[in-house]
PDB file of C-alpha atoms in Angstrom:
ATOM      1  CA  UNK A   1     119.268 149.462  57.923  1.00  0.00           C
ATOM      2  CA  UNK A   2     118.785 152.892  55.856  1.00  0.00           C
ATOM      3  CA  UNK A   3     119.503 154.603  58.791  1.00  0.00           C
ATOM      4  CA  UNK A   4     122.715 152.867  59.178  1.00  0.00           C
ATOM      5  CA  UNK A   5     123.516 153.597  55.449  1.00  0.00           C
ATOM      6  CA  UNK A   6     122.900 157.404  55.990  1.00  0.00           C
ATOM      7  CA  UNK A   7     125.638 157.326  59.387  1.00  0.00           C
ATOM      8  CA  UNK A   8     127.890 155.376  56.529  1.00  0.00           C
ATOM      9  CA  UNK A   9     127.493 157.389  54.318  1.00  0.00           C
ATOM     10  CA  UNK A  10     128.026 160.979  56.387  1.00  0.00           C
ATOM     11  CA  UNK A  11     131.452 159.578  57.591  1.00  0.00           C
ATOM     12  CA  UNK A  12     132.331 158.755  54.120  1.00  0.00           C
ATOM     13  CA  UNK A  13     131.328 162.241  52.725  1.00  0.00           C
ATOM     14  CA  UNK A  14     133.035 163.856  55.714  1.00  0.00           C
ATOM     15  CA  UNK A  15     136.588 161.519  54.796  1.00  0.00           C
ATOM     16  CA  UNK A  16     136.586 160.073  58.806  1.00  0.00           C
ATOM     17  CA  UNK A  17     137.291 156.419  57.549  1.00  0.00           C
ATOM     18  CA  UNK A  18     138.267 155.815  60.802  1.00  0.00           C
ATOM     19  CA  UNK A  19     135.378 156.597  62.208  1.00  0.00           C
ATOM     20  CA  UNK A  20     133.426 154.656  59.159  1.00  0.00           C
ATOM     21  CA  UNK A  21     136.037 151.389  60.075  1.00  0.00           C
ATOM     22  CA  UNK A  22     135.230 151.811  63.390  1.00  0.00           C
ATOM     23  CA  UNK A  23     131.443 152.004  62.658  1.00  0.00           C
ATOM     24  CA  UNK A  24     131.498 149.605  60.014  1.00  0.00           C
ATOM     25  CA  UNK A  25     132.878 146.904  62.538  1.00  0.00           C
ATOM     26  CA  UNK A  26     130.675 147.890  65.296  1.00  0.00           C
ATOM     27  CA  UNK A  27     127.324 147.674  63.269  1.00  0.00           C
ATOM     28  CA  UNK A  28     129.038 144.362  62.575  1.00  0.00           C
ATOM     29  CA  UNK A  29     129.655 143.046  65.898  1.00  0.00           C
ATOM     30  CA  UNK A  30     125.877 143.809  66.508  1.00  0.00           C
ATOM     31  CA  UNK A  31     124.620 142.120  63.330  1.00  0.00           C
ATOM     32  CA  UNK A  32     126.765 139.048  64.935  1.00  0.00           C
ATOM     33  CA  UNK A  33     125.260 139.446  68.662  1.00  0.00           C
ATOM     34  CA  UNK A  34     121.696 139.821  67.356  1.00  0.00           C
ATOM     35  CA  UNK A  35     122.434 136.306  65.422  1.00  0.00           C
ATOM     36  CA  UNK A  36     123.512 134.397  68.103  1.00  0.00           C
ATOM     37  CA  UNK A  37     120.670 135.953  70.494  1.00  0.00           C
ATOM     38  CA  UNK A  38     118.602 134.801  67.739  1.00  0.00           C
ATOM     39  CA  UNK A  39     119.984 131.434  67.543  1.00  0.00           C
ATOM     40  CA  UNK A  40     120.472 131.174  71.652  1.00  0.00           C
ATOM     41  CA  UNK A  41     116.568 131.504  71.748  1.00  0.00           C
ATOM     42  CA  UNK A  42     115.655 129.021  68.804  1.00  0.00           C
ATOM     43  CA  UNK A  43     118.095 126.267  70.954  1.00  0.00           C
ATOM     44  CA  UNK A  44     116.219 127.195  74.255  1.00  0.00           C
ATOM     45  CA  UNK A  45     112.721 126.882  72.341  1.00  0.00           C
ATOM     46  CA  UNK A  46     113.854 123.284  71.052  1.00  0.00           C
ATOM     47  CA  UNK A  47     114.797 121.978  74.531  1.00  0.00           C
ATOM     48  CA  UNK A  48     111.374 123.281  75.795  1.00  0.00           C
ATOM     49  CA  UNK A  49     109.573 121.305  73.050  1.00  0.00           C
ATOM     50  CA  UNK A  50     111.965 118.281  73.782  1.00  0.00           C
ATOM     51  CA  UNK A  51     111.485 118.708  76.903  1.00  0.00           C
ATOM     52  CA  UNK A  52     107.540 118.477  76.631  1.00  0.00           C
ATOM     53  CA  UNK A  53     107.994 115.798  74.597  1.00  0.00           C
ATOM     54  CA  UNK A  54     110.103 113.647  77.295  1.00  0.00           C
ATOM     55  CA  UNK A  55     107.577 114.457  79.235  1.00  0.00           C
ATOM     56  CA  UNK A  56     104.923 112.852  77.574  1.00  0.00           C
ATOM     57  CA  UNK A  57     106.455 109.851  77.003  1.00  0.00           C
ATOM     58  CA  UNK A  58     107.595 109.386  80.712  1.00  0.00           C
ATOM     59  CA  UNK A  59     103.731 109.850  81.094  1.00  0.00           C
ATOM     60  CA  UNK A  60     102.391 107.536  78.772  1.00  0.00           C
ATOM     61  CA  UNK A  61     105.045 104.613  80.129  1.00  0.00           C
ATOM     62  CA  UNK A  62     104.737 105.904  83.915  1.00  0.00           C
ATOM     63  CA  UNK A  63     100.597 105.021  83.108  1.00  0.00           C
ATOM     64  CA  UNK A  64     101.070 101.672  80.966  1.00  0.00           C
ATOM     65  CA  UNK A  65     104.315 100.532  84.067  1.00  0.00           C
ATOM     66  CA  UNK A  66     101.000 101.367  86.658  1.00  0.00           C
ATOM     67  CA  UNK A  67      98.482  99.109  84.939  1.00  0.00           C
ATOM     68  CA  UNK A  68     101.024  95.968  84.450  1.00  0.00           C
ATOM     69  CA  UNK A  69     101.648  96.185  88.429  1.00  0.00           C
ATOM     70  CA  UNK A  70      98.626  96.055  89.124  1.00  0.00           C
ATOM     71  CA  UNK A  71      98.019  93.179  86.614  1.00  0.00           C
ATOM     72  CA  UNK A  72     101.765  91.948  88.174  1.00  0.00           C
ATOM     73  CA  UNK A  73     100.114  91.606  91.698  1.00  0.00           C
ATOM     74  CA  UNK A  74      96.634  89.693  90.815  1.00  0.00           C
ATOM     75  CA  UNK A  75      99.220  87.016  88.789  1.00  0.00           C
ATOM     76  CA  UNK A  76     101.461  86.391  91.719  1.00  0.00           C
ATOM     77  CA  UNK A  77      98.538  86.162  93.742  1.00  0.00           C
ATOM     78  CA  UNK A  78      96.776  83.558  91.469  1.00  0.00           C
ATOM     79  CA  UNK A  79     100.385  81.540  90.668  1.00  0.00           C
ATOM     80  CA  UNK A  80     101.254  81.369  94.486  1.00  0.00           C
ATOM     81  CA  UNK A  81      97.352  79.683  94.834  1.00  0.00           C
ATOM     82  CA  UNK A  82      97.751  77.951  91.473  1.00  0.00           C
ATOM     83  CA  UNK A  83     100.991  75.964  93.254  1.00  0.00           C
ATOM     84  CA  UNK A  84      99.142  75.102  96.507  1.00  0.00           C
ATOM     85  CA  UNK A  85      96.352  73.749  94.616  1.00  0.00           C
ATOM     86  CA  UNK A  86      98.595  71.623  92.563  1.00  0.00           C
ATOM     87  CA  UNK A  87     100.838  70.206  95.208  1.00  0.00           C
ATOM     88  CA  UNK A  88      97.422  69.135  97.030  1.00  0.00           C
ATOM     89  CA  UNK A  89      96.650  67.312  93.810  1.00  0.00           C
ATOM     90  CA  UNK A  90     100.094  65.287  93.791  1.00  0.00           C
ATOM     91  CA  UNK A  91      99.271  64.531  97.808  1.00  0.00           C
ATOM     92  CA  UNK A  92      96.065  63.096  96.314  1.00  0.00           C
ATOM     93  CA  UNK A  93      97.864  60.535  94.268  1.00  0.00           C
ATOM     94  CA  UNK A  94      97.622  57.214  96.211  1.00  0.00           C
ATOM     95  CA  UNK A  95      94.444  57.580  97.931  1.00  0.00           C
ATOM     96  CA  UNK A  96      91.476  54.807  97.533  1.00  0.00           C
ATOM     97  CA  UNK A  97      88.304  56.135  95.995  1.00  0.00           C
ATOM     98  CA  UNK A  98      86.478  56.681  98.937  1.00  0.00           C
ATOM     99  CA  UNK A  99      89.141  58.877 100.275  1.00  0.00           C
ATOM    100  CA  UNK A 100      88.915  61.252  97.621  1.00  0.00           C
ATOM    101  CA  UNK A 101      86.665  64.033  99.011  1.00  0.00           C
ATOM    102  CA  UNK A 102      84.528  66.515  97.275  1.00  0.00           C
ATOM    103  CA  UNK A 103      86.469  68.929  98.228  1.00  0.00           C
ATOM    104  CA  UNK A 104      89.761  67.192  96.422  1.00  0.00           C
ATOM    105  CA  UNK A 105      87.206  66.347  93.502  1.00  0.00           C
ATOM    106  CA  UNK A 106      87.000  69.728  93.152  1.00  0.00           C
ATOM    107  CA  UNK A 107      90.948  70.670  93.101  1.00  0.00           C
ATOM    108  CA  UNK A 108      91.372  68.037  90.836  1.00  0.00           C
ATOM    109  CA  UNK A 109      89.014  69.539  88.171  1.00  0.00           C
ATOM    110  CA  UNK A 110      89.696  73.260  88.693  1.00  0.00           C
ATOM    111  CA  UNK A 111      92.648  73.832  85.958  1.00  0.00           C
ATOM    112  CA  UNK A 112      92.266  77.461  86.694  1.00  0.00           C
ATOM    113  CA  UNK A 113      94.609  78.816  84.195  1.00  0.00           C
ATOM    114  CA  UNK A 114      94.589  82.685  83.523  1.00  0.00           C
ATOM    115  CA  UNK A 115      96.022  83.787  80.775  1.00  0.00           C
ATOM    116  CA  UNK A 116      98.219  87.165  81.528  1.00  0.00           C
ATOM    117  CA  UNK A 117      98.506  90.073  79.298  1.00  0.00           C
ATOM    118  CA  UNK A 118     100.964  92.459  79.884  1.00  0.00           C
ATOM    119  CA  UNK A 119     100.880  96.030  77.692  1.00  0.00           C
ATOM    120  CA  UNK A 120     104.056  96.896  75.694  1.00  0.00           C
ATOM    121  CA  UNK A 121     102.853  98.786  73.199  1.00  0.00           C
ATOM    122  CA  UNK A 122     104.348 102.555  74.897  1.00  0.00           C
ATOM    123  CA  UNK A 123     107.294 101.093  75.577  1.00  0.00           C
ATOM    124  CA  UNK A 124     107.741  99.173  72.243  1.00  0.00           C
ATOM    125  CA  UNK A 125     106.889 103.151  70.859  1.00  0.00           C
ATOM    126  CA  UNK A 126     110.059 104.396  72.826  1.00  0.00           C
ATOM    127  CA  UNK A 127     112.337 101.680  72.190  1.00  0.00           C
ATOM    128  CA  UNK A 128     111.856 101.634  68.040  1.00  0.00           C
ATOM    129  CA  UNK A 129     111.640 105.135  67.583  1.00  0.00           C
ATOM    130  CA  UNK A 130     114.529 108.204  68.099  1.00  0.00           C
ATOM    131  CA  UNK A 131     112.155 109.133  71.599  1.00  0.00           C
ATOM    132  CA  UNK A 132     114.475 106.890  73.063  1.00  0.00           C
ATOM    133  CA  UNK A 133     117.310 109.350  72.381  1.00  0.00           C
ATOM    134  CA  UNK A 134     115.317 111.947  74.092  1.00  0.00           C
ATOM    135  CA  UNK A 135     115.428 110.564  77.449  1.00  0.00           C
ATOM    136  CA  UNK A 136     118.147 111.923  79.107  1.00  0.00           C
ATOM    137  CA  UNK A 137     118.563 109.811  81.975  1.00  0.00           C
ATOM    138  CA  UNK A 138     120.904 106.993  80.705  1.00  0.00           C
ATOM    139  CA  UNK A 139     119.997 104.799  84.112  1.00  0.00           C
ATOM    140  CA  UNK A 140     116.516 104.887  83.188  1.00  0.00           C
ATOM    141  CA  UNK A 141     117.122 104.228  79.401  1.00  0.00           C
ATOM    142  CA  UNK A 142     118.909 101.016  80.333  1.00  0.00           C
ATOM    143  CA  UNK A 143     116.093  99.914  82.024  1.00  0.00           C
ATOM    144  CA  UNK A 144     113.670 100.817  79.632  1.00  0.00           C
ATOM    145  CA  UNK A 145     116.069  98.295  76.802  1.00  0.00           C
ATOM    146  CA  UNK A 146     116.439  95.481  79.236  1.00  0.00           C
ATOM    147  CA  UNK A 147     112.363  95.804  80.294  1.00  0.00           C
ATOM    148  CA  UNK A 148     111.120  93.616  77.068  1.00  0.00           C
ATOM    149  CA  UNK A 149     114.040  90.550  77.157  1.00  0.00           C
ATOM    150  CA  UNK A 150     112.458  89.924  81.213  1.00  0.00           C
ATOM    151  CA  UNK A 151     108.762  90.613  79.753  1.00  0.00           C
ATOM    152  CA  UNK A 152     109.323  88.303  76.835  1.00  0.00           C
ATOM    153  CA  UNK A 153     110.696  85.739  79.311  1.00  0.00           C
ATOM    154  CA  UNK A 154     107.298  86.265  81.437  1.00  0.00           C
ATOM    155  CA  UNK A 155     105.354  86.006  78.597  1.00  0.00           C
ATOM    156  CA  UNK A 156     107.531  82.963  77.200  1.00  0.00           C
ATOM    157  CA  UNK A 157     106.828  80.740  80.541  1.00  0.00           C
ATOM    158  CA  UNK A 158     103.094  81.689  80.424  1.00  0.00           C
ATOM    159  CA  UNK A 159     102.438  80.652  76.941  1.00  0.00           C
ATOM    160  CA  UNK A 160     104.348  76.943  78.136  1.00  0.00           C
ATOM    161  CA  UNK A 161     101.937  76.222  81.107  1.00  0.00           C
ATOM    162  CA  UNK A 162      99.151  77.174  78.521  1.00  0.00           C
ATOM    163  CA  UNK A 163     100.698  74.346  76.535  1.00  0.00           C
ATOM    164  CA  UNK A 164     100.580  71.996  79.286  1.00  0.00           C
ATOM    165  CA  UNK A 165      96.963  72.629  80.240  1.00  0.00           C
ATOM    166  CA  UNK A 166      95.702  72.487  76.918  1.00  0.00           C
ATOM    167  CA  UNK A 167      97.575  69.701  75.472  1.00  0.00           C
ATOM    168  CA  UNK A 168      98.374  67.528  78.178  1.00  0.00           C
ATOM    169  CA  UNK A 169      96.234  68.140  81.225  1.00  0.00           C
ATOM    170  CA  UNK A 170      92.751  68.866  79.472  1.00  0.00           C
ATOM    171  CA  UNK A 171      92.804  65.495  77.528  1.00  0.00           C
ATOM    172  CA  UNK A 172      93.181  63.522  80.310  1.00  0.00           C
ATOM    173  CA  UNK A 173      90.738  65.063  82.408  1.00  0.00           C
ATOM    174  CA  UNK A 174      88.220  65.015  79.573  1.00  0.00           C
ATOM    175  CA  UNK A 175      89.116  61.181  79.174  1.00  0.00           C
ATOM    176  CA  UNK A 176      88.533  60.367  82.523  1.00  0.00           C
ATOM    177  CA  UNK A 177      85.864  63.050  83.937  1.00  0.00           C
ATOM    178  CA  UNK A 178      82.440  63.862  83.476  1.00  0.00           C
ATOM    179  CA  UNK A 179      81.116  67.425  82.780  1.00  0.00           C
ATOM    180  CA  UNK A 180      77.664  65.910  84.658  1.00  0.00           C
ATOM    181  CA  UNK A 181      79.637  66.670  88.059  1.00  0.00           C
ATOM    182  CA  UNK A 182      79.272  70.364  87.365  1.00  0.00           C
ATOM    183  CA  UNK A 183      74.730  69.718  87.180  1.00  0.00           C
ATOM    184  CA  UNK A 184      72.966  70.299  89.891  1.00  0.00           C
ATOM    185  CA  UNK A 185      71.896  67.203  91.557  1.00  0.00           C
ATOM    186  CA  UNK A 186      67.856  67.641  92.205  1.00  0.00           C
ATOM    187  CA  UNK A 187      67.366  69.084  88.868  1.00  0.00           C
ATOM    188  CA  UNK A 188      64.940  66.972  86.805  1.00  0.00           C
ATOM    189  CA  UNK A 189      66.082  67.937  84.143  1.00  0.00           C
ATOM    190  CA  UNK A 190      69.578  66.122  84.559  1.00  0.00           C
ATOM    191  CA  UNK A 191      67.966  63.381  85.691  1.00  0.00           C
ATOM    192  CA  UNK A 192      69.177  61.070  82.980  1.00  0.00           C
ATOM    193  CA  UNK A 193      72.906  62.299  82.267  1.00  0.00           C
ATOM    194  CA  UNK A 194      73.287  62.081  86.227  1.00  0.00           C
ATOM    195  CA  UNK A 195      71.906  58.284  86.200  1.00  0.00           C
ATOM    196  CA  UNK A 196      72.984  56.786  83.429  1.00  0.00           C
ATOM    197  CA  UNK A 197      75.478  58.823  81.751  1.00  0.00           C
ATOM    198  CA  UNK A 198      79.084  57.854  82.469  1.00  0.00           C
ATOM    199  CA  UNK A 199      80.540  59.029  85.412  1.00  0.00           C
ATOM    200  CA  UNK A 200      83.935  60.250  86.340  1.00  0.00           C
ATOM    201  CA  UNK A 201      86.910  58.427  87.813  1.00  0.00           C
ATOM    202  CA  UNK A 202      88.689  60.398  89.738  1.00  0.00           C
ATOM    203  CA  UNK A 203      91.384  57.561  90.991  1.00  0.00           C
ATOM    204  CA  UNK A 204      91.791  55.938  87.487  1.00  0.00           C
ATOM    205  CA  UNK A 205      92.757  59.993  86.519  1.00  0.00           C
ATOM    206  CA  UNK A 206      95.355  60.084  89.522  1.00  0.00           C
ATOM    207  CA  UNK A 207      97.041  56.756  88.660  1.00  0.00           C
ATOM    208  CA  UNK A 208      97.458  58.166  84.984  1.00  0.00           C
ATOM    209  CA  UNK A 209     101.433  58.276  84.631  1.00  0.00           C
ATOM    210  CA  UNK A 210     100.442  61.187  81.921  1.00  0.00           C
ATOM    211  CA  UNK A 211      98.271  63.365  84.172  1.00  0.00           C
ATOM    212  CA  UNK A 212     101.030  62.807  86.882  1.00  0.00           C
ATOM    213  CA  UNK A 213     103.885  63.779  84.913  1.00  0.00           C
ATOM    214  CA  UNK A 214     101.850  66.900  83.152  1.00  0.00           C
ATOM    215  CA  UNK A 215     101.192  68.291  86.687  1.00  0.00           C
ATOM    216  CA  UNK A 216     104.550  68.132  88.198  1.00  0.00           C
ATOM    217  CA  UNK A 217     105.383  69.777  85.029  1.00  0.00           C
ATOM    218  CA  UNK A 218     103.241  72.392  85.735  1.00  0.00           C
ATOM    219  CA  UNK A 219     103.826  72.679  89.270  1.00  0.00           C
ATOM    220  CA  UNK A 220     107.677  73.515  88.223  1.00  0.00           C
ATOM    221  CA  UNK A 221     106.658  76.023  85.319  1.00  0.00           C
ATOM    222  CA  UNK A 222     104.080  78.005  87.740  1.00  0.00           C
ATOM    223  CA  UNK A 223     106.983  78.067  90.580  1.00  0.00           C
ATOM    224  CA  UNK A 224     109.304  79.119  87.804  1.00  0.00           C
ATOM    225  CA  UNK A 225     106.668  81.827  86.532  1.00  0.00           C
ATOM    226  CA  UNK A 226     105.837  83.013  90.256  1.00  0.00           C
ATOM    227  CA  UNK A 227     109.575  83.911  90.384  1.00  0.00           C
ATOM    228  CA  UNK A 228     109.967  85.590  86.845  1.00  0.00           C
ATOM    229  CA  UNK A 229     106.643  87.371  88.067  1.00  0.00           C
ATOM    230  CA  UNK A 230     107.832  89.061  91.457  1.00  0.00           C
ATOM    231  CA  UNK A 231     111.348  90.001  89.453  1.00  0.00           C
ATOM    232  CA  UNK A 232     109.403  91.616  86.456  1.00  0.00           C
ATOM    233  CA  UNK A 233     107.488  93.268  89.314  1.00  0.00           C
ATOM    234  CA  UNK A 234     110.225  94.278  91.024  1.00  0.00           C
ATOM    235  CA  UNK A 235     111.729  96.162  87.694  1.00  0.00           C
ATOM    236  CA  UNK A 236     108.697  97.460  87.168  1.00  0.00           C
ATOM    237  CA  UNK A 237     108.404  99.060  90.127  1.00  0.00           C
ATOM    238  CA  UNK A 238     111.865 100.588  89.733  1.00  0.00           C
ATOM    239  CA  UNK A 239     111.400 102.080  86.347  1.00  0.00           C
ATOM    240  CA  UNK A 240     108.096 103.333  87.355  1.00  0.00           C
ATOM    241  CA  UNK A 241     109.358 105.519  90.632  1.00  0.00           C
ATOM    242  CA  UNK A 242     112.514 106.788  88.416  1.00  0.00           C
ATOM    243  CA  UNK A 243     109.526 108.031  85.690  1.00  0.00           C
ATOM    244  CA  UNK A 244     107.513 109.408  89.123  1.00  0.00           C
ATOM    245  CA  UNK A 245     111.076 111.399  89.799  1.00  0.00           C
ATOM    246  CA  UNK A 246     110.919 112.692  86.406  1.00  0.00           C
ATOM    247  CA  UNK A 247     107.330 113.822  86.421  1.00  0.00           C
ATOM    248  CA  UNK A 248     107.223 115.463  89.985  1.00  0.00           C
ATOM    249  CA  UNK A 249     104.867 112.973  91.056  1.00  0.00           C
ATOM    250  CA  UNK A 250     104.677 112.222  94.544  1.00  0.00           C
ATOM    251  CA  UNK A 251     106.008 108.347  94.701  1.00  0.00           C
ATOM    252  CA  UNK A 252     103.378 105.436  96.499  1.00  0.00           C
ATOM    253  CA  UNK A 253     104.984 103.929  99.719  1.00  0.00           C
TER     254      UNK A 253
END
């Protein structure tokens, strides 16, 4: 800057105010590109650091998206044996008591619920906070709002056939089974439960209009949750190879 002031200055002493107009403007028109240089570099620093930052939380989703498939997968498993299981028990209805084999003694019993839990808690960071306004995709930020109304419907049907089991299905079994079944036979030590305790009835339990009515009900909950499953898979699975795309990662056939 003084040595600005001393070219300024010359053309003023000399009377070229031309030449000091001309000057004048032209130091300005630098002052002017040097700003927006300035400013051109402080915009391109701030989408790097956004950028980073969209990063990360494609990242942290793309890893909490992975471990709910794979959680996803064992649950569709387990519902599509849960439903086999309990449309043997409804063939079972009907049967005298010495039709009723161990092995249907032992479907009977199993209730075999397993409880699911799904993580939300990097997606529940993007959705309440402004990092949802740094994802640029807008395909991918639709998903992302619509993920948690099918999760909460997941989650919704799971906590109903929890419901069932524990407040219909468990009392009934209880009432009309023995926990001695599950002692080993030749063990002296059970010898007295196993001979004179009471003992289950297992065709009393099946003529029970209750326990009939609480497994159909579950039967048509678990089909409804295997379906709700294999969709919330299915989005999952799409949100998870657009977050792949983002990240450069090489996609899973």
């Amino acid at each position: 800057m003084k040595v600005f002031r001393k070219i300024r200055r010359k053309l003023l002493d000399a009377g070229k105010l031309k030449n000091y107009l001309a000057y004048a403007l032209g130091e300005i028109l630098l002052i002017v590109i040097g700003i927006l240089i300035a400013w051109k570099i402080n915009d391109l620093n701030e989408i790097r650091k956004n950028k980073i930052v969209e990063l990360k939380i494609y990242d942290s989703l793309y890893e909490e998206l992975n471990l709910n498939l794979v959680t996803l997968n064992s649950s569709i498993e387990h519902y599509s044996d849960d439903i086999e299981r309990l449309e043997a028990t409804i063939n079972y209805v009907g049967l005298a008591p010495d039709e009723i084999t161990l092995g249907a003694k032992d479907t009977i019993a199993l209730l075999n619920f397993k409880e699911v839990n799904l993580l939300d808690g990097a997606l529940n960071s993007v959705i309440s906070t402004t990092k949802l306004e740094m994802i640029e995709s807008d395909s991918l930020k639709k998903l992302i709002t619509n993920y948690p109304t099918e999760l909460g419907e997941f989650e919704m049907e799971v906590a109903e056939i929890k419901e069932i089991v524990d407040n219909n299905i468990k009392p009934v079994l209880e009432e009309h089974l023995s926990l001695s079944d599950i002692l080993p036979k030749d063990d002296p030590k059970y010898y007295t439960i196993k001979n004179f305790g009471a003992e289950s009835n297992y065709y009393k339990l099946l003529q029970d209009k209750e326990y009939q009515n609480s497994v159909i009900s579950r039967l048509i909950h678990t089909e409804k949750l295997l379906t709700l499953a294999k969709k919330l898979r299915s989005r999952t699975q799409v949100i998870a190879i657009k977050l792949s795309h983002e990240l450069g990662y090489p996609v899973n056939s």
